[in-house]
mmCIF file of C-alpha atoms in Angstrom:
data_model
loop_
_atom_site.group_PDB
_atom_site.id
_atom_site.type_symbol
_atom_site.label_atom_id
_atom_site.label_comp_id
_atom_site.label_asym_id
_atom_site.label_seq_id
_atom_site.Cartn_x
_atom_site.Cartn_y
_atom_site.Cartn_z
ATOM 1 C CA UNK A 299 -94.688 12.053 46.946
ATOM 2 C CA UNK A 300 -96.695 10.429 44.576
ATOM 3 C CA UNK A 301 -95.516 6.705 43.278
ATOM 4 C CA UNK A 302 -96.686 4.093 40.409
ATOM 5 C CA UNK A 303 -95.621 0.624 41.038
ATOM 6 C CA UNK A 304 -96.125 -2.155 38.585
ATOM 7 C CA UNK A 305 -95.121 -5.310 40.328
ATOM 8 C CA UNK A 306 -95.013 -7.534 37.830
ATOM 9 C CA UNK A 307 -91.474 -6.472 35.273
ATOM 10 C CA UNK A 308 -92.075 -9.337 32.406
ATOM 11 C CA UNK A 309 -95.567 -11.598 31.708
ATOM 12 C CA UNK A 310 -95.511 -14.111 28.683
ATOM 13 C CA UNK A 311 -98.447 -15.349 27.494
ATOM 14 C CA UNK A 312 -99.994 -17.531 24.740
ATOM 15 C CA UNK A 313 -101.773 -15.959 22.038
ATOM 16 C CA UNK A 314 -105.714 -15.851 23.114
ATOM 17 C CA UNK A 315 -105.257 -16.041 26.309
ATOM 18 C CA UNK A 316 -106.240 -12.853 28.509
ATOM 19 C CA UNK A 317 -103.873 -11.103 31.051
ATOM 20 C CA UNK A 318 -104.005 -8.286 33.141
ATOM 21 C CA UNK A 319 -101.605 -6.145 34.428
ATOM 22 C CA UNK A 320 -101.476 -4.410 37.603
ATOM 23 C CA UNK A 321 -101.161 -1.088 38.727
ATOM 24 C CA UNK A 322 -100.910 0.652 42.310
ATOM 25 C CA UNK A 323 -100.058 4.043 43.001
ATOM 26 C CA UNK A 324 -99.907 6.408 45.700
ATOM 27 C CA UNK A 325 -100.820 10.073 46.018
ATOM 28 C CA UNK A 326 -101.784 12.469 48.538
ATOM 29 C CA UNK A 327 -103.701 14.269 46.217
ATOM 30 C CA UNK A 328 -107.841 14.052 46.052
ATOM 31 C CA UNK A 329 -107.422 14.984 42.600
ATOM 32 C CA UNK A 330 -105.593 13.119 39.988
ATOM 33 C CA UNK A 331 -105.101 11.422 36.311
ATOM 34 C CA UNK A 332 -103.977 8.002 35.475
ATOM 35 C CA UNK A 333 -102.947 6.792 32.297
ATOM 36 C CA UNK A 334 -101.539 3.645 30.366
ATOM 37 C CA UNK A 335 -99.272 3.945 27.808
ATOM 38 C CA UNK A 336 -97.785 1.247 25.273
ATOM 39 C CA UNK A 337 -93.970 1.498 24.175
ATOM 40 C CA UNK A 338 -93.811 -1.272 21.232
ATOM 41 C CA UNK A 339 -90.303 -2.294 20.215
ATOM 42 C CA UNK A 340 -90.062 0.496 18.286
ATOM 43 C CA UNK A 341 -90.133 2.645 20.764
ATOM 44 C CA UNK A 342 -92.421 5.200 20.539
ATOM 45 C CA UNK A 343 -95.462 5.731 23.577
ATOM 46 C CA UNK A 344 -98.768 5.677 22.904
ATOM 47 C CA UNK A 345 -101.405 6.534 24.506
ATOM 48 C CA UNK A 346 -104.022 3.811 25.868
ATOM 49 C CA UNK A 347 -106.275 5.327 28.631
ATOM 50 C CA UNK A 348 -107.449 8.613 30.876
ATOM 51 C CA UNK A 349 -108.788 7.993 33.867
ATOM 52 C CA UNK A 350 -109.388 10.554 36.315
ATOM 53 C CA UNK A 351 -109.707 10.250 40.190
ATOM 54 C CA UNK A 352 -113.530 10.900 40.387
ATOM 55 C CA UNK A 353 -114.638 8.208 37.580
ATOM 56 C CA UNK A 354 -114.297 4.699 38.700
ATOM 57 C CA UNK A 355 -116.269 3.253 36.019
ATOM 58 C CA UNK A 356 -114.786 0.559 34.487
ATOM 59 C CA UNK A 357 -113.843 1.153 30.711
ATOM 60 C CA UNK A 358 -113.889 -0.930 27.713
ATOM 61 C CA UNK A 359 -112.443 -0.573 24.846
ATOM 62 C CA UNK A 360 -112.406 -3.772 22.039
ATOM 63 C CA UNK A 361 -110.041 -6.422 23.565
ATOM 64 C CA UNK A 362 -108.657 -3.864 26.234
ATOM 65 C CA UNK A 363 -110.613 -3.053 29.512
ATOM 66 C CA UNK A 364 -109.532 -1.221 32.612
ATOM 67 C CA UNK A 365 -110.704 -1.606 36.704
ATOM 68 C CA UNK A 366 -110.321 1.783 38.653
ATOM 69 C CA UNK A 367 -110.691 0.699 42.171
ATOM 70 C CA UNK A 368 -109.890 4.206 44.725
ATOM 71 C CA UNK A 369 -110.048 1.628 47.627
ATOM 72 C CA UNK A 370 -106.999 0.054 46.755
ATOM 73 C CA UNK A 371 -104.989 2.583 44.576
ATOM 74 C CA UNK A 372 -105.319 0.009 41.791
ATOM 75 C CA UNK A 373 -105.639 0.978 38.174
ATOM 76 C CA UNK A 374 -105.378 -2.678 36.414
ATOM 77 C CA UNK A 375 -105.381 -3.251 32.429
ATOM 78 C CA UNK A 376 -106.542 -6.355 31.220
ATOM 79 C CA UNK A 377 -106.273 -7.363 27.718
ATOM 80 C CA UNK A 378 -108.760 -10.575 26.384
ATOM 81 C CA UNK A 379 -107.617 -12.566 24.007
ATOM 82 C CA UNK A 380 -104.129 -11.453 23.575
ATOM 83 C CA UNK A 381 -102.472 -11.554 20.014
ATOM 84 C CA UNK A 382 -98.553 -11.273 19.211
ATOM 85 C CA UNK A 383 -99.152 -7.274 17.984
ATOM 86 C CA UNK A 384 -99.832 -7.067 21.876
ATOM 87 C CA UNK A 385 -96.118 -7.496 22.944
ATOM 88 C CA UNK A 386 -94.992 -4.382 24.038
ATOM 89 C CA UNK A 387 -94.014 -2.688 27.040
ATOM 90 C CA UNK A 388 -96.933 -0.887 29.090
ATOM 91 C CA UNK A 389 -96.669 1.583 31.305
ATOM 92 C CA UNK A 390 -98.929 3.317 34.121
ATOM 93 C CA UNK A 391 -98.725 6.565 34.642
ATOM 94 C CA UNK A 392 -100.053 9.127 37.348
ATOM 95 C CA UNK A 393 -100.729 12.780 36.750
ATOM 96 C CA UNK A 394 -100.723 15.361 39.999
ATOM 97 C CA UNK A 395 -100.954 19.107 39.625
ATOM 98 C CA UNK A 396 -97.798 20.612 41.193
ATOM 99 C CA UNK A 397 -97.734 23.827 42.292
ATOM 100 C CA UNK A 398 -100.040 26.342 42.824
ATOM 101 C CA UNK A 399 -100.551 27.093 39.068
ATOM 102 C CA UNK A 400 -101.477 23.336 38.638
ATOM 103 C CA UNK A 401 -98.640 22.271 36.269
ATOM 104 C CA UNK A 402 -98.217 19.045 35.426
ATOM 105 C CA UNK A 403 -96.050 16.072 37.255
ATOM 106 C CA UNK A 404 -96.320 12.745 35.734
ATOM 107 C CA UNK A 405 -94.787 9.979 37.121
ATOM 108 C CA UNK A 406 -94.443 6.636 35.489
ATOM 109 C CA UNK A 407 -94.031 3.148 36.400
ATOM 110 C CA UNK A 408 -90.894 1.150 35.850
ATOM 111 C CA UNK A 409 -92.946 -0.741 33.153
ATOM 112 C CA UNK A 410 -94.564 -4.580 32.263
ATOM 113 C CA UNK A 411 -93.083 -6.304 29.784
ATOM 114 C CA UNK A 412 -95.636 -8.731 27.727
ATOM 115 C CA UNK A 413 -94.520 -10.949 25.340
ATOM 116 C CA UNK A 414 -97.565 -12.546 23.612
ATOM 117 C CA UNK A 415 -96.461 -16.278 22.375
ATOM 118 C CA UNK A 416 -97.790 -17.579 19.053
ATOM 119 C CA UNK B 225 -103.832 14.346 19.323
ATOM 120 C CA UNK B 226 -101.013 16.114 18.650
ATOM 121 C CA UNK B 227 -98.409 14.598 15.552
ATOM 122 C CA UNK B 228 -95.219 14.752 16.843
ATOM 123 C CA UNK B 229 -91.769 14.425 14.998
ATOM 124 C CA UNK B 230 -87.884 14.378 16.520
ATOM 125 C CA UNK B 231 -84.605 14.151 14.632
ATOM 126 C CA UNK B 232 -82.694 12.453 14.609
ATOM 127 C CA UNK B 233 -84.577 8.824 15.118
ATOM 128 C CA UNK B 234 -81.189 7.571 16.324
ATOM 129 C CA UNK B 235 -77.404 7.938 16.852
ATOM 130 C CA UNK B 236 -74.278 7.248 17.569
ATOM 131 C CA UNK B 237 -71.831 9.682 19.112
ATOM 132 C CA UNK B 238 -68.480 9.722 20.315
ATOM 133 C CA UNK B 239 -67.990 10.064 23.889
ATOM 134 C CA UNK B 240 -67.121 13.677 24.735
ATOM 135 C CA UNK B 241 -69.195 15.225 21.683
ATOM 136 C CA UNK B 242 -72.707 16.629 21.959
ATOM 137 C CA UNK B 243 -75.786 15.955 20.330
ATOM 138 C CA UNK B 244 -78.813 18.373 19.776
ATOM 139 C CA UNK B 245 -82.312 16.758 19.477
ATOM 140 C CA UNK B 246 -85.094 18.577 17.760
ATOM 141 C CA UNK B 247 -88.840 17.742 18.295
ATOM 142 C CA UNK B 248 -91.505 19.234 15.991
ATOM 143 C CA UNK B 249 -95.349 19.795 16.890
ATOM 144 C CA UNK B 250 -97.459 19.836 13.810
ATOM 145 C CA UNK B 251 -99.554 22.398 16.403
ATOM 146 C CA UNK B 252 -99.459 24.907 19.223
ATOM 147 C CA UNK B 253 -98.858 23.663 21.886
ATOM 148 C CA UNK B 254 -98.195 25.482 25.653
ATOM 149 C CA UNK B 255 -96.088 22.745 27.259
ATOM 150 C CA UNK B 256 -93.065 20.715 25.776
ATOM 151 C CA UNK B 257 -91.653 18.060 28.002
ATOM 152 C CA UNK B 258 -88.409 16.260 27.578
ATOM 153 C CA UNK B 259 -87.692 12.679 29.292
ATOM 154 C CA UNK B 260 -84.897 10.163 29.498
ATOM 155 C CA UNK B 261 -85.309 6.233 29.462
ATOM 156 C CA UNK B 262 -82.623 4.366 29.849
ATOM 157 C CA UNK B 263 -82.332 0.697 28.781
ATOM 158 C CA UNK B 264 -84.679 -1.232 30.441
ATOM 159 C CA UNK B 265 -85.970 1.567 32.451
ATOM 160 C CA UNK B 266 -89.186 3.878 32.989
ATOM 161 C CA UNK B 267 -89.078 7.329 32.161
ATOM 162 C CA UNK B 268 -87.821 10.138 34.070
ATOM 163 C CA UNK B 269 -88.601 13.655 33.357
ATOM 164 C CA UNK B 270 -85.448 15.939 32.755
ATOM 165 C CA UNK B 271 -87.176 19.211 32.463
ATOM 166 C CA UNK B 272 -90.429 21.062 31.061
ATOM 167 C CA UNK B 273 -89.980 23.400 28.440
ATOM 168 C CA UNK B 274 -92.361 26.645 27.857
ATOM 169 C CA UNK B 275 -92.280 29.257 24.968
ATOM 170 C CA UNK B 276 -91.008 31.909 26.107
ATOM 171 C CA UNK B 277 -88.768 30.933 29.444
ATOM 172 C CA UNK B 278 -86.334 29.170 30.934
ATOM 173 C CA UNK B 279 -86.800 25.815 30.653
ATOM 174 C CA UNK B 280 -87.736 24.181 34.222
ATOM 175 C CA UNK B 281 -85.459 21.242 35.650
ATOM 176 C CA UNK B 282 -86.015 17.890 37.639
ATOM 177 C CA UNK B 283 -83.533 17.252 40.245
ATOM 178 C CA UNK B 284 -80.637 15.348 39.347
ATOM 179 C CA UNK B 285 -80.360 17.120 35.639
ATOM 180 C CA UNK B 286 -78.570 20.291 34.912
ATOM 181 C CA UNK B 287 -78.812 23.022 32.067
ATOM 182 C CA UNK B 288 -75.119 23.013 31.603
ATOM 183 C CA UNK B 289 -75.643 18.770 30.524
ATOM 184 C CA UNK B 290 -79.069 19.238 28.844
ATOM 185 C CA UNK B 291 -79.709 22.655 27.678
ATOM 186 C CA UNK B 292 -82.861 23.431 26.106
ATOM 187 C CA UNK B 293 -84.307 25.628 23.615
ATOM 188 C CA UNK B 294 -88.003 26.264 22.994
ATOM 189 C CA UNK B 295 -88.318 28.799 20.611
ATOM 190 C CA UNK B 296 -91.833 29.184 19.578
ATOM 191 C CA UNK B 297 -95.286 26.666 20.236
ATOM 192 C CA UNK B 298 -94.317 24.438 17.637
ATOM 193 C CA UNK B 299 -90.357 23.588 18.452
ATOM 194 C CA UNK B 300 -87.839 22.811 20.699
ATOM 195 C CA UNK B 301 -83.923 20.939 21.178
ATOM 196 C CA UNK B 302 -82.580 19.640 23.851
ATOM 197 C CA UNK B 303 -79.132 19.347 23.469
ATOM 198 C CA UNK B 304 -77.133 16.522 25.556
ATOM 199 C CA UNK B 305 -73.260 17.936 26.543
ATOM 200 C CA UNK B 306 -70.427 16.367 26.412
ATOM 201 C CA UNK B 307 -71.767 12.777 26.698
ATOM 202 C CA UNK B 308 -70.652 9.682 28.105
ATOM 203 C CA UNK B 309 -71.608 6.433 27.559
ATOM 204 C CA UNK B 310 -74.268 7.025 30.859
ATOM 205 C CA UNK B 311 -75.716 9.329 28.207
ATOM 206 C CA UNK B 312 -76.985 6.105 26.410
ATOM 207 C CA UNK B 313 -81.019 6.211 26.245
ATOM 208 C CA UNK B 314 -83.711 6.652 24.371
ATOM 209 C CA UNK B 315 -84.907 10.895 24.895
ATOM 210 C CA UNK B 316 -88.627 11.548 24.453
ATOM 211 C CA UNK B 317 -90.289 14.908 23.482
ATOM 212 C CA UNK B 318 -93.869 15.325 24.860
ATOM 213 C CA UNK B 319 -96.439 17.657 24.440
ATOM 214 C CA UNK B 320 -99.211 18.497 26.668
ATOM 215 C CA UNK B 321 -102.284 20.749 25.442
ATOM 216 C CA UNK B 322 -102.561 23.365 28.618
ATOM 217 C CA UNK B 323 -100.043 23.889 31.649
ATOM 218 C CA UNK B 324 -102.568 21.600 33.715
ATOM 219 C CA UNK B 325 -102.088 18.438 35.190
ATOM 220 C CA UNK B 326 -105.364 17.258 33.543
ATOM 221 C CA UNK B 327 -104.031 17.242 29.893
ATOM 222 C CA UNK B 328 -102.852 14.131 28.217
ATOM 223 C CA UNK B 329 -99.254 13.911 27.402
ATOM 224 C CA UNK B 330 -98.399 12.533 23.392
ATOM 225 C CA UNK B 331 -95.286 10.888 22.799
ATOM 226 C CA UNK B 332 -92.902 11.508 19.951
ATOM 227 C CA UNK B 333 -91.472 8.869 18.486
ATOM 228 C CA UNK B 334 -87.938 8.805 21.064
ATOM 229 C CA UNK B 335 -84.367 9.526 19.540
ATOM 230 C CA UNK B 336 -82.132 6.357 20.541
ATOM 231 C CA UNK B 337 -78.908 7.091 21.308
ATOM 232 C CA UNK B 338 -75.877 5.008 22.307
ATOM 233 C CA UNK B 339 -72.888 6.648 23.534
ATOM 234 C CA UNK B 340 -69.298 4.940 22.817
#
């Protein structure tokens, strides 16, 4: 069974300062998708990132920047110089095909909380 | 990406009642999905909805509790059944472009509901 896990629940930091947060999952699968979402306080998800299992380049994108390392599961988001519009909840997210017609199980990781500090 | 809508953003409901939740796709789209997060939690899928069928549920979640309609590539409700205050969570609508596991799933904006 496949399985996200995002050790680290809450993270404060002060604004500027860059933070990363971690990622592991597990899958059987040779084939797979991972994501990051953001859930701000209002609630709604959006999307971040696509990563699938046979790109491990690294990915940049402004202030945000993600390390896809297949030799330790790890899918880690880092975000550089940090500002309060930051604090949000992020989640990883893995993406398996299920099924022999390849539909879609995602599973999602409990979440990590960031509160960016003015 | 997909815009997504749901209604109602939020509510309040009396424990017993039932509340349906609509989610609009400003598109066609093959694959509806329908999650639960409950305070402080990740999501958890409750069941996949495509035009056309039954909808598909996780284990642990029921079509008597959560039925769900999907009737065209545009629209579907989920309704949640004679709630409790367990009930109490934010419900998500998401839509993925294909029925592979490749697609991204967008978010619509949740429907927060508390459960007295």
């Amino acid at each position: 069974a496949q399985k996200v896990t995002q050790a680290q629940t809450e993270i404060s930091v002060v604004e500027k300062e860059d933070v990363t947060l971690d990622c592991v999952y597990e899958t059987r699968d040779t084939t797979y998708y991972l994501f990051w979402y953001k859930q701000p306080p209002s609630g709604e998800l959006v999307f971040l990132i696509r990563r699938n299992s046979f790109d491990e380049q690294n990915e940049i994108s402004g202030r945000y920047s993600w390390n896809f390392q297949k030799s330790t599961s790890s899918f880690n988001f880092t975000i550089t110089a940090s500002q309060v519009v930051d604090s949000a909840v992020y989640f990883c997210a893995l993406s398996e095909a299920r099924g022999s017609g390849g539909y879609q199980k995602v599973t999602f990781g409990i979440g990590t909380k960031l509160q960016v500090i003015p | 990406s997909a815009v997504i809508s749901q209604k109602p953003s939020r509510d309040i409901c009396q424990r017993g009642t039932s509340l349906t939740i609509q989610c609009q796709v400003d598109s066609q789209v093959t694959m509806m999905f329908w999650y639960r997060q409950q305070p402080g939690q990740s999501l958890t899928l409750i069941a996949t909805a495509n035009q056309g069928s039954e909808a598909t549920y996780e284990s642990g979640f029921v079509i008597d509790k959560f039925p769900i309609s999907r009737p065209n590539l545009t629209f579907s409700t989920l309704t949640v059944s004679n709630m409790s205050p367990e009930d109490s969570s934010i419900y998500l609508c998401s839509v993925g472009g294909r029925r592979t596991f490749t697609d991204t799933q967008y978010f619509g904006p949740g429907t927060r509901l508390t459960v007295l």
